[in-house]
XYZ file of C-alpha atoms in Angstrom:
471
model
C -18.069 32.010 23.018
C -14.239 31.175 22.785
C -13.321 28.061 21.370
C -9.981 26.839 22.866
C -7.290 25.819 20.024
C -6.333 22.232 20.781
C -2.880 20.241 19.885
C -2.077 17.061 20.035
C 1.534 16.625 20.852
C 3.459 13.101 21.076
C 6.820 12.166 22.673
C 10.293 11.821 20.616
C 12.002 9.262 22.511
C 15.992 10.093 21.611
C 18.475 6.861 21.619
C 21.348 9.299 21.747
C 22.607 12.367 23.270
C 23.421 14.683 20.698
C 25.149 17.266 22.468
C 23.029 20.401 21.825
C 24.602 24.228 22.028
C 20.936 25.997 20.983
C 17.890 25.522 22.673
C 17.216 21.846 22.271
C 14.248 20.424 19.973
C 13.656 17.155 20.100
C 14.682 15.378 16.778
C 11.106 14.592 14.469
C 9.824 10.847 14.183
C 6.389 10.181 11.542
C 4.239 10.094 14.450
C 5.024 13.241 16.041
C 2.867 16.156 15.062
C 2.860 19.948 16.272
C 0.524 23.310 16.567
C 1.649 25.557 13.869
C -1.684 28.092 14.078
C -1.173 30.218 16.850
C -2.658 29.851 19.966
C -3.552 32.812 21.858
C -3.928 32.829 25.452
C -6.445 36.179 26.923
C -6.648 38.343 29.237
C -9.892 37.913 31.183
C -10.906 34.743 29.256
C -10.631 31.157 30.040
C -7.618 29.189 30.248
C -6.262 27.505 26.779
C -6.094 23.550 27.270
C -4.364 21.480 25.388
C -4.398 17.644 25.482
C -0.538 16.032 25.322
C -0.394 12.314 24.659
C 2.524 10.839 26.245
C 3.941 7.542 24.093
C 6.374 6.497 27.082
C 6.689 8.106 30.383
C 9.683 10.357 30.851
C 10.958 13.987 31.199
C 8.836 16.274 29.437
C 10.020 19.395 27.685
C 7.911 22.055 25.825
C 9.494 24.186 22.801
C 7.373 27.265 21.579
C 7.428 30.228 19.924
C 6.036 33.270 22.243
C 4.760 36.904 21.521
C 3.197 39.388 23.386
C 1.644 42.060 21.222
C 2.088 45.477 23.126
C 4.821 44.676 25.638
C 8.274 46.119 25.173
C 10.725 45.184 27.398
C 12.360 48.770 27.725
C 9.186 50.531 28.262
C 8.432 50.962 32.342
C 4.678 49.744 32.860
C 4.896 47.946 29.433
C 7.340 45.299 30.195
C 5.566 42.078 29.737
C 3.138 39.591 29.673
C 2.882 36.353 31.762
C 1.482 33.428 30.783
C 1.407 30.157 33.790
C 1.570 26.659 32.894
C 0.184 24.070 33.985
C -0.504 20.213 33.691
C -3.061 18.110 35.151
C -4.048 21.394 37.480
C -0.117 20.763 38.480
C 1.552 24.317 38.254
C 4.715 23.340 35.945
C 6.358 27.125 35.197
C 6.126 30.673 34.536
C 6.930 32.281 31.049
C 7.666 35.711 30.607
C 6.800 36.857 27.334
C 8.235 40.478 25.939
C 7.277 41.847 22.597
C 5.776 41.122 19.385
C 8.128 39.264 17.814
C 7.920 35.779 18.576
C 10.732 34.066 20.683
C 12.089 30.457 20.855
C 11.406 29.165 24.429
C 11.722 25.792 25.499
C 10.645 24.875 29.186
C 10.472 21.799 31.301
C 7.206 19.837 32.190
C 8.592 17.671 35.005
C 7.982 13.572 34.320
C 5.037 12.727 32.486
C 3.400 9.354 32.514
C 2.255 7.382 29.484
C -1.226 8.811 29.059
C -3.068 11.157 27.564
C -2.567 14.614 30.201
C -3.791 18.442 29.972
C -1.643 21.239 29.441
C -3.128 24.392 30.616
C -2.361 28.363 29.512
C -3.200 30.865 32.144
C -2.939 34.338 30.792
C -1.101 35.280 35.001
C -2.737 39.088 35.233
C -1.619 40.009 38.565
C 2.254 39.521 37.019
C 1.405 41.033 33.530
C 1.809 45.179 32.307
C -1.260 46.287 32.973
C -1.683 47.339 29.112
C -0.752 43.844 28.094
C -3.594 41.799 26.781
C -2.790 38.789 24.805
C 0.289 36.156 24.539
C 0.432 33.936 21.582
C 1.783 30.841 21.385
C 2.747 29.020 17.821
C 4.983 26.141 16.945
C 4.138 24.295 20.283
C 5.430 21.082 20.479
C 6.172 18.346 23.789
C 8.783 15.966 23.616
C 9.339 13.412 26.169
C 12.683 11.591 26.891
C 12.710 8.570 28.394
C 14.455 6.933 31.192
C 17.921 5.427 29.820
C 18.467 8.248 27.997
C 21.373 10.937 28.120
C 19.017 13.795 27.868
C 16.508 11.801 30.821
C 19.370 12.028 33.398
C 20.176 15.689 32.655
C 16.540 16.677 33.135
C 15.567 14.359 36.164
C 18.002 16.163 38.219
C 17.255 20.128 36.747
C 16.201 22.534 39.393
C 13.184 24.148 39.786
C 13.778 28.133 40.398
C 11.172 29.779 42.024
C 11.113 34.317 41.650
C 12.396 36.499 43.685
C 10.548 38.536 46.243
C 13.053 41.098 48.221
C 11.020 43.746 49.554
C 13.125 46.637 48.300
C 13.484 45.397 45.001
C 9.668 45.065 44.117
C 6.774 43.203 44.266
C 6.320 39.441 44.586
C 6.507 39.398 40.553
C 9.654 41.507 40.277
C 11.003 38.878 37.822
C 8.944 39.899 35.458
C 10.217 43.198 34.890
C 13.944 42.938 36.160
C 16.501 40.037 36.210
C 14.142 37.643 34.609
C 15.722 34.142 33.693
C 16.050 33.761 30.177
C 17.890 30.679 29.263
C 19.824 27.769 30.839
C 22.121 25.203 30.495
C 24.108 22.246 31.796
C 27.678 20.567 32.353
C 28.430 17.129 32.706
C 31.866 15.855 33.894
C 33.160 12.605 35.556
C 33.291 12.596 39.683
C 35.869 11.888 41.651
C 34.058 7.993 42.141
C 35.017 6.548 39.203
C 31.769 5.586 37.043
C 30.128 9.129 38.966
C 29.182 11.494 36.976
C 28.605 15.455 38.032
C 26.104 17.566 36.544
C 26.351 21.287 37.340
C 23.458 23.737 36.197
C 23.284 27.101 35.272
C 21.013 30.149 34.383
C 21.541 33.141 32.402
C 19.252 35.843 33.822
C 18.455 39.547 32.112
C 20.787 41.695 34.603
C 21.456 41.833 37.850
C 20.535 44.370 40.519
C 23.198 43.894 42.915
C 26.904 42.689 42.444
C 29.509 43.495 40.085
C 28.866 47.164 38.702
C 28.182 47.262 35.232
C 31.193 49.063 33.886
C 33.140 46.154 35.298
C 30.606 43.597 33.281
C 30.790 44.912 30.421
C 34.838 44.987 30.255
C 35.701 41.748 32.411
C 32.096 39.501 31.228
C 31.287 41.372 28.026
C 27.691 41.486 28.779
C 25.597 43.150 31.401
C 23.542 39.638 32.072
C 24.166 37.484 34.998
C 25.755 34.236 34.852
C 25.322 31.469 37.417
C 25.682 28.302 38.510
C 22.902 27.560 40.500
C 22.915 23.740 41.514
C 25.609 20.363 41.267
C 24.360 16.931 41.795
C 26.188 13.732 41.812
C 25.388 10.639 39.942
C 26.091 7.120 40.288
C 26.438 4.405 37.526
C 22.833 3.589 37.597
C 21.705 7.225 37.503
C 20.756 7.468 41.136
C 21.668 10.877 43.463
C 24.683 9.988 45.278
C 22.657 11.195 48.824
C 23.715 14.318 50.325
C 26.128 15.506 46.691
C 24.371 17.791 45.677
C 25.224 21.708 46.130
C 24.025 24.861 45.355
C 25.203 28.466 44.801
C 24.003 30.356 48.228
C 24.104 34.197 48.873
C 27.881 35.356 48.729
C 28.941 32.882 46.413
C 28.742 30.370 49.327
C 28.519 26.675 48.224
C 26.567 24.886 50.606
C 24.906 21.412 50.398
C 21.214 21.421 49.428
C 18.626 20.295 52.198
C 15.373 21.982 50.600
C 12.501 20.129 49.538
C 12.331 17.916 45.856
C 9.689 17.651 43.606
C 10.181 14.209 42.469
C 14.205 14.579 41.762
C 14.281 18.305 40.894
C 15.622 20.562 43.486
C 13.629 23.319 44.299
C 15.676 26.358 44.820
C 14.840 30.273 44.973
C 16.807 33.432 43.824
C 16.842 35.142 47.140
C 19.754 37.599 46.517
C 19.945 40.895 44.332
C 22.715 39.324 42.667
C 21.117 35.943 41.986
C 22.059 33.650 44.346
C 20.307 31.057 45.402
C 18.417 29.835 48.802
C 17.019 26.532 49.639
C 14.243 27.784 50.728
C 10.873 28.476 49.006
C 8.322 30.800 49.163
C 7.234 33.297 46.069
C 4.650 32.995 43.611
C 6.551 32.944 40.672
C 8.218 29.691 38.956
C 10.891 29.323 36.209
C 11.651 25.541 35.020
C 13.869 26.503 31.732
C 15.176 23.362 29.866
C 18.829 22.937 30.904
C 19.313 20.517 27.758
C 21.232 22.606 25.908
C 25.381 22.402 26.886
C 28.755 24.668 26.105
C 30.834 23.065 23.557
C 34.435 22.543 24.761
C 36.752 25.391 24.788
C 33.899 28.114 24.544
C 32.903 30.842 26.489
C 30.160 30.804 28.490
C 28.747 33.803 26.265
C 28.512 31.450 23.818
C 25.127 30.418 24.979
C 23.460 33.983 24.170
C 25.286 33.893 21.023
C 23.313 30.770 20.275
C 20.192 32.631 21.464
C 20.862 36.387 19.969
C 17.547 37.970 21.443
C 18.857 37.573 25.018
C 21.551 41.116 23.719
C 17.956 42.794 23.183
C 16.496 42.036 26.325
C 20.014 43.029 28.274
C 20.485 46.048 26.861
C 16.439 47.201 27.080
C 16.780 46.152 30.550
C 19.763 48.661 30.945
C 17.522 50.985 29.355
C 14.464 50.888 30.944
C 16.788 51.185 34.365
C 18.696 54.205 33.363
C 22.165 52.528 33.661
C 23.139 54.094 30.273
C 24.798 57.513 30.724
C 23.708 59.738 28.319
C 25.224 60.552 24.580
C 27.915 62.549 23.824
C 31.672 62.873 22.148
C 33.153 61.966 25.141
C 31.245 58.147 26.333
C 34.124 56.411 24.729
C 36.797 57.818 27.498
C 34.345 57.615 30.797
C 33.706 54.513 31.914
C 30.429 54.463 32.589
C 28.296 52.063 30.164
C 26.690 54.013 27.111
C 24.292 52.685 24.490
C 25.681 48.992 24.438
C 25.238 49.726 20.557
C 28.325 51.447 20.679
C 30.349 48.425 21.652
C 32.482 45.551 20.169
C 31.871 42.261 21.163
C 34.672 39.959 21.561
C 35.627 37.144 22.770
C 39.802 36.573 23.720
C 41.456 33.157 24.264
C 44.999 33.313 26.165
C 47.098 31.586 28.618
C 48.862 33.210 31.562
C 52.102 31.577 32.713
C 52.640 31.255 35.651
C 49.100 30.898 36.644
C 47.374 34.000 37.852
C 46.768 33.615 42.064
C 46.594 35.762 45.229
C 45.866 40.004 45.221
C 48.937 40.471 42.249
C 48.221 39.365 38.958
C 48.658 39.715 35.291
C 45.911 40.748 32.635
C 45.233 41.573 29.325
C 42.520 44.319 27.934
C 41.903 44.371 23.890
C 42.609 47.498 22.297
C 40.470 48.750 18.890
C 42.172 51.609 16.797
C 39.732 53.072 14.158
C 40.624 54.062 10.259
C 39.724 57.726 11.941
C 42.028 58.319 14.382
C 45.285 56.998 16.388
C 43.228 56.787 19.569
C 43.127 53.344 20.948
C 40.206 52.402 22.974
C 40.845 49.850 25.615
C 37.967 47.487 27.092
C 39.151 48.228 30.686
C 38.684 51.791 30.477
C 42.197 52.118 31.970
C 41.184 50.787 35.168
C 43.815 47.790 35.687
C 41.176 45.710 37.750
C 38.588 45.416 35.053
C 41.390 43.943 32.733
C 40.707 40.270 31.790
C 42.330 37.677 34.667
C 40.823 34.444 33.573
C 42.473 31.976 31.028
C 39.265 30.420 29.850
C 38.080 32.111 26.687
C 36.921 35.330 28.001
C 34.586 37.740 26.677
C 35.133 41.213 26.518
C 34.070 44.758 25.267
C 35.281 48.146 24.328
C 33.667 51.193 24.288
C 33.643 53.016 21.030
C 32.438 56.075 19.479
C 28.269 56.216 18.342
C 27.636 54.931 14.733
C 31.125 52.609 14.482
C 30.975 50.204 11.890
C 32.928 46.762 11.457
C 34.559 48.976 8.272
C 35.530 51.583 10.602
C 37.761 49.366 12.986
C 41.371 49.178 11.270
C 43.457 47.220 14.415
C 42.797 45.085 17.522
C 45.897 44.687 19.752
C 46.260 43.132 23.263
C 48.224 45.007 25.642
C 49.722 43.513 29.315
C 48.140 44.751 32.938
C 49.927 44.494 35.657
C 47.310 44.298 38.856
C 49.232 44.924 42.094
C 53.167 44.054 41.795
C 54.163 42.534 38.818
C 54.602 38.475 39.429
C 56.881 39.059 35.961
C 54.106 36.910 33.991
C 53.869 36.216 30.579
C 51.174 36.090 28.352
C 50.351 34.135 25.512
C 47.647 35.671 23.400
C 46.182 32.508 20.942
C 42.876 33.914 19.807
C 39.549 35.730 19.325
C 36.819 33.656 18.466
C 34.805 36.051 17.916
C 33.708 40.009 17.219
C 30.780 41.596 16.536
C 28.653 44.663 16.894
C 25.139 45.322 17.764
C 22.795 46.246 14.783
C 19.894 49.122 15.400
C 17.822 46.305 16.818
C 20.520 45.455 19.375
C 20.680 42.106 18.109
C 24.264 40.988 17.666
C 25.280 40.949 13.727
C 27.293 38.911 11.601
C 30.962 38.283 13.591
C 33.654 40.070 11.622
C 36.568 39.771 13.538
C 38.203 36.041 13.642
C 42.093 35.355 14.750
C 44.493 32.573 15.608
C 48.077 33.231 16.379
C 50.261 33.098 19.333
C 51.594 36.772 20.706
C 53.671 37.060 23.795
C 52.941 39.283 26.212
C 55.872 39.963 29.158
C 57.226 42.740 30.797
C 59.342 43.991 27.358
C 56.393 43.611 25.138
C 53.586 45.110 26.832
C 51.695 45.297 23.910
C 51.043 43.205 20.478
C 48.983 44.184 17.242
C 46.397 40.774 16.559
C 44.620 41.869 13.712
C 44.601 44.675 11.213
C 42.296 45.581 8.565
């Protein structure tokens, strides 16, 4: 007979909001306590419960640590394992667990009363690998954040996403083996109505099947994720929805006012596009509630965020695997621009200012250039194609394509060089930073950034080109 492994978790009530940029833990008090054995949810055996006493009633999040032995993301058939949660027979979220090595998740419970409540584990079959037999849980912890609270207002108002379920794209669990959401986030920013504040919310997801090709990605986003904002909301002084604010991001990039259903204040929205847009209607069997606590520290890109959370570069580029969007090895990947083993590429983020303003069909960009101790070729993140070249001012992040097996030693310059898109408006370019570059390690998992600069290089129709850092 199976004996369930039980926690007893208690609510850190926070007085502050401490402005979190990695998946948010609540901060310790003596009478909190957590699970540190592991709990292991079954195939084929009865669901794990776990009693969760609530101190005072608020927004409830759950941080854990998640494996799930046999499951490998990049293996077709082998992807993962799902395990469903639930609380008081309430179905709170889906998890979808990849791999043996555990994971830092945190999730959102919805509002929890003062009370003792039951958490249940459902090892979800029907969305797991078939080969996939166990998840296990360790570390488990809820924390509950009352009303009054920064971090209460920012939950009360996070969506709910529920799966997506386009015929052509798979089964009614597709998202757990292709564009699954991985981690979220939120901004917060004064309204128009003075004392109004506006919180936007966003979602990182594993790729995206439709949208921008993923050459372009990887040379004007640096990444082959998906980045969204999915939802906006309105508050008043009191905390209260300003009725009929809030907006989400609809098929086509479309923002359109929200009239779907709530659960309690959270929005429930569904990815409905191949590109990740939402709808405002609901109707799959899968549910993601990731905890939108964490926020992007001023002047950072929104990269940053997967930076924080460095498995999210092994689940992209498995995903690219497993899909065959990697063209295969050879001397010559550098100079095609299809995307090759994202091993092979720098990581970089560039900070600059375009003046005037880039607007309209014409504009001005900038690629970054890497020139190896080898060689005098310089390899260019937009592959040469001026459209891919980077047209946003906010700090951008970028890649370039370089040969198999470069190391950080190998790279002697970076230099920024001046695209013109269209007819030259005659703008100039002021080239301040990079904030960061780094390389993939064997285990795709970015390593240690080497590449750091602060300066200011012009960039105009004379100068088309400017060295930023040399070995």
């Amino acid at each position: 007979m199976r004996v369930a492994q039980l926690l007893t978790a208690t609510v850190a009530v926070l007085a502050g909001l401490t402005g979190l940029t990695t998946p948010a833990t609540a901060q310790t008090t003596p009478a909190d306590t957590a699970q540190t054995r592991p709990i292991e949810v079954r195939r084929n055996h009865p669901d794990t419960r776990v009693p969760v006493v609530v101190r005072k009633s608020g927004e409830a999040l759950i941080d854990l640590n998640a494996s799930a032995p046999g499951t490998d993301w990049a293996k077709a058939g082998a992807e993962s394992a799902v395990v469903s949660i639930s609380v008081d027979n309430r179905y709170v979220a889906d998890l979808v667990v990849s791999g043996a090595q555990p994971l830092h998740r945190q999730l959102a419970l919805g509002r929890l009363t003062t009370g003792v409540h039951q958490l249940r584990l459902h090892f979800a079959a029907e969305r797991s690998a078939a080969t996939s037999r166990s998840i296990v849980l360790d570390t488990l912890r809820v924390s509950t954040y009352a009303k009054g609270s920064p971090e209460y207002l920012v939950l009360r108002y996070a969506p709910v996403v529920y799966g997506r379920n386009i015929a052509a794209l798979g089964n009614p669990y597709q998202n757990a083996t292709t564009d699954t959401p991985l981690i979220a986030w939120h901004d917060s920013a004064p309204a128009t109505t003075p004392g109004h504040t506006k919180l936007t919310y966003s979602v990182v997801w594993s790729n995206e099947d439709g949208g921008t090709n993923t050459p372009a990605l990887m040379a004007r986003w640096g990444r082959t994720t998906d980045i969204e904002w999915i939802y906006s909301v309105e508050v008043d002084q009191n905390g209260d929805r300003v009725a009929g604010s809030d907006t989400y991001q609809a098929p086509d990039h479309q923002t359109l006012h929200f009239t779907g259903r709530y659960e309690n204040d959270h929005a429930l929205l569904q990815t409905c596009t191949s590109n990740n847009n939402m709808c405002d209607t609901v109707d799959d069997p899968m549910r993601f509630f990731l905890s939108y606590l964490p926020t992007l520290p001023a002047d950072q890109a929104r990269e940053y965020l997967m930076d924080a959370n460095p498995w999210t570069y092994e689940i992209m580029a498995k995903e690219m695997l497993r899909e065959g969007k990697i063209e295969a090895p050879s001397a010559t990947t550098p100079a095609t621009p299809e995307v090759s083993d994202q091993r092979n590429y720098l990581y970089a983020v560039l900070k600059k200012t375009t003046q005037p303003a880039n607007a309209g069909s014409s504009w001005v960009g900038v690629s970054l250039g890497v020139r190896l101790v080898t060689g005098e070729t310089v390899y260019l993140s937009n592959h040469v194609d001026p459209t891919w070249s980077l047209q946003r001012d906010d700090p951008a992040a970028t890649t370039v394509e370089l040969p198999a097996g470069t190391t950080a030693e190998d790279i002697a310059e970076v230099t920024a060089h001046r695209v013109v898109v269209g007819t030259d408006t005659g703008a100039t370019v002021h080239v301040t930073e990079i904030k960061r570059g780094f390389l993939l390690g064997q285990n795709y998992l970015p390593q240690e950034s080497f590449l750091t600069w602060n300066g200011d290089v012009t960039l105009n129709s004379t100068t088309t080109s400017a060295v930023l850092w040399h070995r």
